[in-house]
Short mmCIF file of C-alpha atoms and ligand atoms in Angstrom, two decimals:
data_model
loop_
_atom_site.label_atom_id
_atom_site.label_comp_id
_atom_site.label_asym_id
_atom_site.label_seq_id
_atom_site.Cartn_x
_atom_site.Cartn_y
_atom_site.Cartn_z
CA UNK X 1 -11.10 15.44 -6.95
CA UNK X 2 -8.15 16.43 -4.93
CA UNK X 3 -7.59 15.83 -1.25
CA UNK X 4 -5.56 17.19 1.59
CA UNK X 5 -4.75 16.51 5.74
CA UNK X 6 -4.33 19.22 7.25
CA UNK X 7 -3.05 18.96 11.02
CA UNK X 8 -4.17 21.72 13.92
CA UNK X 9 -6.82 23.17 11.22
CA UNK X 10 -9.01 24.87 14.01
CA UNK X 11 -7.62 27.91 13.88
CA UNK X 12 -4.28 30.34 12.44
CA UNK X 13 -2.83 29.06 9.68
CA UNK X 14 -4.48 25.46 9.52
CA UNK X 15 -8.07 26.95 9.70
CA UNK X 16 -6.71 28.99 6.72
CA UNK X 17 -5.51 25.83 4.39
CA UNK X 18 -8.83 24.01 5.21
CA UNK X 19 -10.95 27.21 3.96
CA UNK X 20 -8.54 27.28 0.75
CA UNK X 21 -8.34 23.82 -0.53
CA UNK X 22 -12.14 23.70 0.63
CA UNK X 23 -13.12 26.87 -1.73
CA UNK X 24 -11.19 25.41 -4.52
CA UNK X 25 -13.15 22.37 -4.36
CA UNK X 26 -10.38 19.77 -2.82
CA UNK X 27 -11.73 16.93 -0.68
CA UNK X 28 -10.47 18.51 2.96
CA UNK X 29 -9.82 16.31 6.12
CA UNK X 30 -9.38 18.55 8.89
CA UNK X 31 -7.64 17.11 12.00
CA UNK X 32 -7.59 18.94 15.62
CA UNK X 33 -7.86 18.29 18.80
CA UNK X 34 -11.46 19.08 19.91
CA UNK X 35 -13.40 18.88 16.27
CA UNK X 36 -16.99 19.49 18.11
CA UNK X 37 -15.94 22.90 19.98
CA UNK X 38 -13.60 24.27 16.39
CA UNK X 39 -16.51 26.75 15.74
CA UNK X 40 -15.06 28.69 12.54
CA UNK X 41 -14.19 25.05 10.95
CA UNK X 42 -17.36 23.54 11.35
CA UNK X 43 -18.71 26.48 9.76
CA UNK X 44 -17.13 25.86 6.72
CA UNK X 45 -19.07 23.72 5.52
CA UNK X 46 -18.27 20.52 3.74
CA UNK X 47 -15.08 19.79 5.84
CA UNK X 48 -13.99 16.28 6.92
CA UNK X 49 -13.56 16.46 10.50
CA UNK X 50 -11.03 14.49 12.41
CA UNK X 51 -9.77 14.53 16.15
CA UNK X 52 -6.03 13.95 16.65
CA UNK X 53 -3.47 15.28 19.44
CA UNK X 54 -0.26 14.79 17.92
CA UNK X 55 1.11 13.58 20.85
CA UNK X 56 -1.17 10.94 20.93
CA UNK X 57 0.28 8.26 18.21
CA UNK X 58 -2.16 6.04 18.80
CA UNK X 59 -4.86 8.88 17.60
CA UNK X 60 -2.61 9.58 14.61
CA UNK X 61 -2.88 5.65 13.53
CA UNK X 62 -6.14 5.48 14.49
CA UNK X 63 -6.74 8.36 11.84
CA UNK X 64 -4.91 7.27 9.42
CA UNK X 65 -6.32 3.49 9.37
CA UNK X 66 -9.90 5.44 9.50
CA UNK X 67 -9.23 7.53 6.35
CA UNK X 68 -8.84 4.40 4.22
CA UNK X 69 -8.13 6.10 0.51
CA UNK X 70 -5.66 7.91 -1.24
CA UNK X 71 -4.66 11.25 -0.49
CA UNK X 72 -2.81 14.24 -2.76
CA UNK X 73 -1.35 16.77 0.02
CA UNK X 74 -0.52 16.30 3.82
CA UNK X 75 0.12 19.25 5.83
CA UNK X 76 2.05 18.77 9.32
CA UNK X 77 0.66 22.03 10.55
CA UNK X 78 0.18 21.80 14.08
CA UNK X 79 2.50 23.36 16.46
CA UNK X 80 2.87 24.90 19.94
CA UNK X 81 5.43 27.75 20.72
CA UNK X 82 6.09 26.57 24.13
CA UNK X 83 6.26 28.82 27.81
CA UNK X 84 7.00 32.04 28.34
CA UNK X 85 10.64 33.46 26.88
CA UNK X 86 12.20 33.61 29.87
CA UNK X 87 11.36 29.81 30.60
CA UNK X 88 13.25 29.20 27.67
CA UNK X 89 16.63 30.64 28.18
CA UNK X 90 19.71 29.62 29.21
CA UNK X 91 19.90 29.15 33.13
CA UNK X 92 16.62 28.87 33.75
CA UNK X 93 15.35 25.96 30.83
CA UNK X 94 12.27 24.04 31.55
CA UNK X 95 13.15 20.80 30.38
CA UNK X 96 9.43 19.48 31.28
CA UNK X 97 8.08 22.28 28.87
CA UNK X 98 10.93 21.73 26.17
CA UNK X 99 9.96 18.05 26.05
CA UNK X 100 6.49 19.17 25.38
CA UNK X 101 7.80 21.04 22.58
CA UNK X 102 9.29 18.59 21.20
CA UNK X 103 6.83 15.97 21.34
CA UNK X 104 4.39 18.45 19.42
CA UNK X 105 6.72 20.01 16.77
CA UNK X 106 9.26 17.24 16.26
CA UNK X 107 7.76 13.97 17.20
CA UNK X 108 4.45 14.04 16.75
CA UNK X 109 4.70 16.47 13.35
CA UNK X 110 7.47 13.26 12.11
CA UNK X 111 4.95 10.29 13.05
CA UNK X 112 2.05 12.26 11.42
CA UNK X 113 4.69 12.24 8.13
CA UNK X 114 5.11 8.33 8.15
CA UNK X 115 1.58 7.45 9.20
CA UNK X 116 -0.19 9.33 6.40
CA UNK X 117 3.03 7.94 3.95
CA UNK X 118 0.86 5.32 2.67
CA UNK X 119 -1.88 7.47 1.71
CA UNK X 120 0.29 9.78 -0.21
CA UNK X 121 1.74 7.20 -2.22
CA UNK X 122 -1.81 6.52 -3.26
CA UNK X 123 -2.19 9.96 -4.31
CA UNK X 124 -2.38 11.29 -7.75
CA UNK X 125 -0.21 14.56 -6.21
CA UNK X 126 2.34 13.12 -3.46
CA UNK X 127 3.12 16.44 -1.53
CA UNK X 128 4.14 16.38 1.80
CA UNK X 129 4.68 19.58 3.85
CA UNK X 130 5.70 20.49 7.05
CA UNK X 131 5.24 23.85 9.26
CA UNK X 132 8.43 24.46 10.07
CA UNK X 133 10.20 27.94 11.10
CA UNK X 134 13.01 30.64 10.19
CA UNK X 135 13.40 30.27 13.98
CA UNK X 136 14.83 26.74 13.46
CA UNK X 137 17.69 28.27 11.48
CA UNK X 138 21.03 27.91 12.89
CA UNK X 139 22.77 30.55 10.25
CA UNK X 140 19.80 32.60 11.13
CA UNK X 141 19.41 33.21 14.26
CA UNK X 142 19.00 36.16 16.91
CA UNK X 143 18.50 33.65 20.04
CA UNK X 144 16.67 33.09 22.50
CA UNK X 145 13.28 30.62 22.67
CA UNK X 146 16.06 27.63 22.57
CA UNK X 147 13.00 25.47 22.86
CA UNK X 148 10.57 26.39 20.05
CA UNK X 149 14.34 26.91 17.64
CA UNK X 150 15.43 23.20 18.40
CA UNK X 151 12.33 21.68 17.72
CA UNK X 152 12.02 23.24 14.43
CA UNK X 153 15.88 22.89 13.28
CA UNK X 154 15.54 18.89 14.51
CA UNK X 155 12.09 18.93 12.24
CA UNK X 156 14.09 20.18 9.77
CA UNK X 157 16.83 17.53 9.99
CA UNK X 158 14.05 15.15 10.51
CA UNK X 159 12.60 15.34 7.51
CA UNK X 160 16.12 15.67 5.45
CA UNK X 161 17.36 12.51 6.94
CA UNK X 162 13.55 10.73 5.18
CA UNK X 163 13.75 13.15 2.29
CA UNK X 164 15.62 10.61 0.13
CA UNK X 165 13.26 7.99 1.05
CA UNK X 166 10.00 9.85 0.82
CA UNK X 167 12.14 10.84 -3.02
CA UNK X 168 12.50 6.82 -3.86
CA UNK X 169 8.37 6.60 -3.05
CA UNK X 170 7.66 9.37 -5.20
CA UNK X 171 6.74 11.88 -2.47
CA UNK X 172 7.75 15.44 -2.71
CA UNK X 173 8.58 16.83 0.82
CA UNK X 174 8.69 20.51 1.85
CA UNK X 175 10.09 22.33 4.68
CA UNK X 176 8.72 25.86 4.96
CA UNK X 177 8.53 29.13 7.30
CA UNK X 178 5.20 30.65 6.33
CA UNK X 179 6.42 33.92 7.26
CA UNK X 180 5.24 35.76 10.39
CA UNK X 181 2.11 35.35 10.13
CA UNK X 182 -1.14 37.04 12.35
CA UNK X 183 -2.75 34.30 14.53
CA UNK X 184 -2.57 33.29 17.83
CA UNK X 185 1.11 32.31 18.08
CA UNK X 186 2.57 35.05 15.61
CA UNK X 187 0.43 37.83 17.17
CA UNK X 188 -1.06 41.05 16.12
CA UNK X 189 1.81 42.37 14.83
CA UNK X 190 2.83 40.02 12.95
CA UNK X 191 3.38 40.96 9.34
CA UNK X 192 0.96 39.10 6.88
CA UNK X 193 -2.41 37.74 7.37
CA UNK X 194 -2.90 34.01 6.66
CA UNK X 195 -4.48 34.53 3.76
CA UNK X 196 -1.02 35.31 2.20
CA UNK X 197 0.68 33.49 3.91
CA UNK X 198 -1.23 30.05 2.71
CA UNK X 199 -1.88 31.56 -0.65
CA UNK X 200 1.90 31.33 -1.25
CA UNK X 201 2.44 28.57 0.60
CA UNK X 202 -0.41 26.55 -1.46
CA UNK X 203 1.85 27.53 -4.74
CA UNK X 204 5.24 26.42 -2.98
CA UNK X 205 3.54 23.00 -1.96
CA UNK X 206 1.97 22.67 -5.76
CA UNK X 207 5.24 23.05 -7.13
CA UNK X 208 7.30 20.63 -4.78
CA UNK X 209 9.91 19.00 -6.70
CA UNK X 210 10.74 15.04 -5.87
CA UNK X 211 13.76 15.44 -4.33
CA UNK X 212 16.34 13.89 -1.57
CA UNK X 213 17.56 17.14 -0.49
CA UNK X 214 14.63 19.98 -0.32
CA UNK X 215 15.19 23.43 0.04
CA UNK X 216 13.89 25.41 3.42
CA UNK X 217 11.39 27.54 1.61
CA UNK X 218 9.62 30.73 2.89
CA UNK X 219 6.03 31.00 1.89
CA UNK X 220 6.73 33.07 -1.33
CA UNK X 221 9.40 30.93 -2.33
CA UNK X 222 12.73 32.38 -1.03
CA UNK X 223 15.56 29.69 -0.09
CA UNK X 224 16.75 29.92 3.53
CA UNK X 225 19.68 28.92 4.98
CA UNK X 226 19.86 26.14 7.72
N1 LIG T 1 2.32 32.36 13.08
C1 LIG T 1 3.61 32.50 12.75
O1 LIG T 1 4.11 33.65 12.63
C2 LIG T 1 4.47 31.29 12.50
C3 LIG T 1 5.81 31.52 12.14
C4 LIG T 1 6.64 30.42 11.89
C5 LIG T 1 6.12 29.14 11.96
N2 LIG T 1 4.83 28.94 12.34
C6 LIG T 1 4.35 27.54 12.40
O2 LIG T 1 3.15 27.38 11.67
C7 LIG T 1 2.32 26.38 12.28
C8 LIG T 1 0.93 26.96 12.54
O3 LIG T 1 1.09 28.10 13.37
P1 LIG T 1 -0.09 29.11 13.75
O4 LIG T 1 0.49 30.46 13.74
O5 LIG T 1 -1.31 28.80 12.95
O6 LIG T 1 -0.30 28.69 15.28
P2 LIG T 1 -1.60 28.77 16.23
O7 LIG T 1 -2.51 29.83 15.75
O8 LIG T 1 -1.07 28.82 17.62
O9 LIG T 1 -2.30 27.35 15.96
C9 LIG T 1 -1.62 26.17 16.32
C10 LIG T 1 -2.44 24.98 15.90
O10 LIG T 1 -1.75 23.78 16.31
C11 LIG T 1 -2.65 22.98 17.06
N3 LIG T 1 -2.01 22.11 18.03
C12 LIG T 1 -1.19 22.46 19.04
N4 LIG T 1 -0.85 21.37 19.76
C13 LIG T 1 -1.47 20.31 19.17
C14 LIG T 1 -1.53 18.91 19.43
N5 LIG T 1 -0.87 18.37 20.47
N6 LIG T 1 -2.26 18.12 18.61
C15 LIG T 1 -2.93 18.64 17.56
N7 LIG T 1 -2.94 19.95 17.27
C16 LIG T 1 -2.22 20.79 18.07
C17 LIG T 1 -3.58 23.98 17.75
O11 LIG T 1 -4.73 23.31 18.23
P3 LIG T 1 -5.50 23.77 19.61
O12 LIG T 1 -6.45 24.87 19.20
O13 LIG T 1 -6.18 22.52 20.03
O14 LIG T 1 -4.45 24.25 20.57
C18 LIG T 1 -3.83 24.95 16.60
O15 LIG T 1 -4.78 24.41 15.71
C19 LIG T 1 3.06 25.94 13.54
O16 LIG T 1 3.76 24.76 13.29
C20 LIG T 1 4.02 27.09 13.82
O17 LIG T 1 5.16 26.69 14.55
C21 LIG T 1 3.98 29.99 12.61
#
């Protein structure tokens, strides 16, 4: 049977990917931060449940010396957006918030990558894919929320810089923008549901090529630029 991580599954996009792989039969561990009060995820039924912060490393290790047995797919989904917009512009930057940022979508997302490494390399599959977003592209970009865009592009460069290393283990690594996608951080507006957003992205991750140097990949498969 095949088996998944998935990190911040309570709810968006995570609680998505854990009701996916867990309706097509997978073996799901499903990390968040308060397992006993994530009310839709419990009612899936089936679920492995796991309690991690990512910016807790020791809870990461912890985790990862608990689940003691291969795994095919890790998903470094968790993320925060960080304050308000105009917290995050230039002349009035929070650097107390920004290094909460970071410590959720670059640090802790990176040390979730190398703690579950081991467990991948077990794996029959050896996919390893991070949340990342269009946001984070420098060629891309409108401005504004300067912290939520660095902590994606350094994610990004994070995961380049172990991409030929993951490569030499056999581990296929994949950077991806799901898209804008409806939950609490994208919003109402936003423009697909997760549904089709990790429908595509469950393809992209499925056909992850080993490679040094991944492409950024939306979650129907277009190539981004950095
Ligand atoms: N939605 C979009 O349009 C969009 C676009 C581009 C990229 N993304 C990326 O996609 C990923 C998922 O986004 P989403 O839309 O599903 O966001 P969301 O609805 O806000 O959910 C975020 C998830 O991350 C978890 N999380 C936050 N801080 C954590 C921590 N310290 N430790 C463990 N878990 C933590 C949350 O858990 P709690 O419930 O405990 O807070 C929640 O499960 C993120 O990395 C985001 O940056 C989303």
């Amino acid at each position: 049977m095949s088996s998944v991580l998935i990190t911040g599954a309570n709810r968006g996009i995570g609680l998505e990917f854990a009701r996916q792989y867990a309706a097509s039969g997978w073996t799901v561990h499903a990390a968040c931060r308060q397992p006993h009060s994530a009310g839709e995820l419990n009612a899936l039924g089936g679920i492995r449940l796991h309690e991690i912060d990512v910016t807790d490393h020791n809870s990461i290790d912890a985790l990862a010396a608990k689940i003691d047995e291969p795994i095919d797919v890790v998903i470094a989904n968790a993320g925060v957006m960080g304050p308000r917009s105009d917290q995050q512009s230039f002349g009035s930057f929070d650097y107390e918030a920004w290094r909460a940022v970071m410590e959720v979508n670059l640090y802790g997302t990176v040390h979730t990558c190398e703690a579950f490494t081991p467990h991948l390399e077990k794996g029959d599959q050896k996919k390893l894919a991070v949340l990342s977003s269009k946001m984070g592209s420098i060629a891309d970009t409108s401005g504004g929320l300067a912290h939520y865009r660095t902590s994606k592009t350094a994610l990004n460069m994070a995961i380049m810089a172990s991409a030929a290393g993951l490569a030499q283990k056999g581990i296929a690594a994949g950077i991806f923008h799901p898209g804008w996608v409806q939950t609490d951080m994208g919003g109402p507006s936003a423009l697909i549901t997760t549904e089709e957003c990790v429908t595509g992205l469950r393809q992209q991750i499925a056909g992850l090529p080993v490679t040094a140097k991944p492409d950024f990949l939306t979650f129907d498969g277009e190539v981004l630029s950095w």
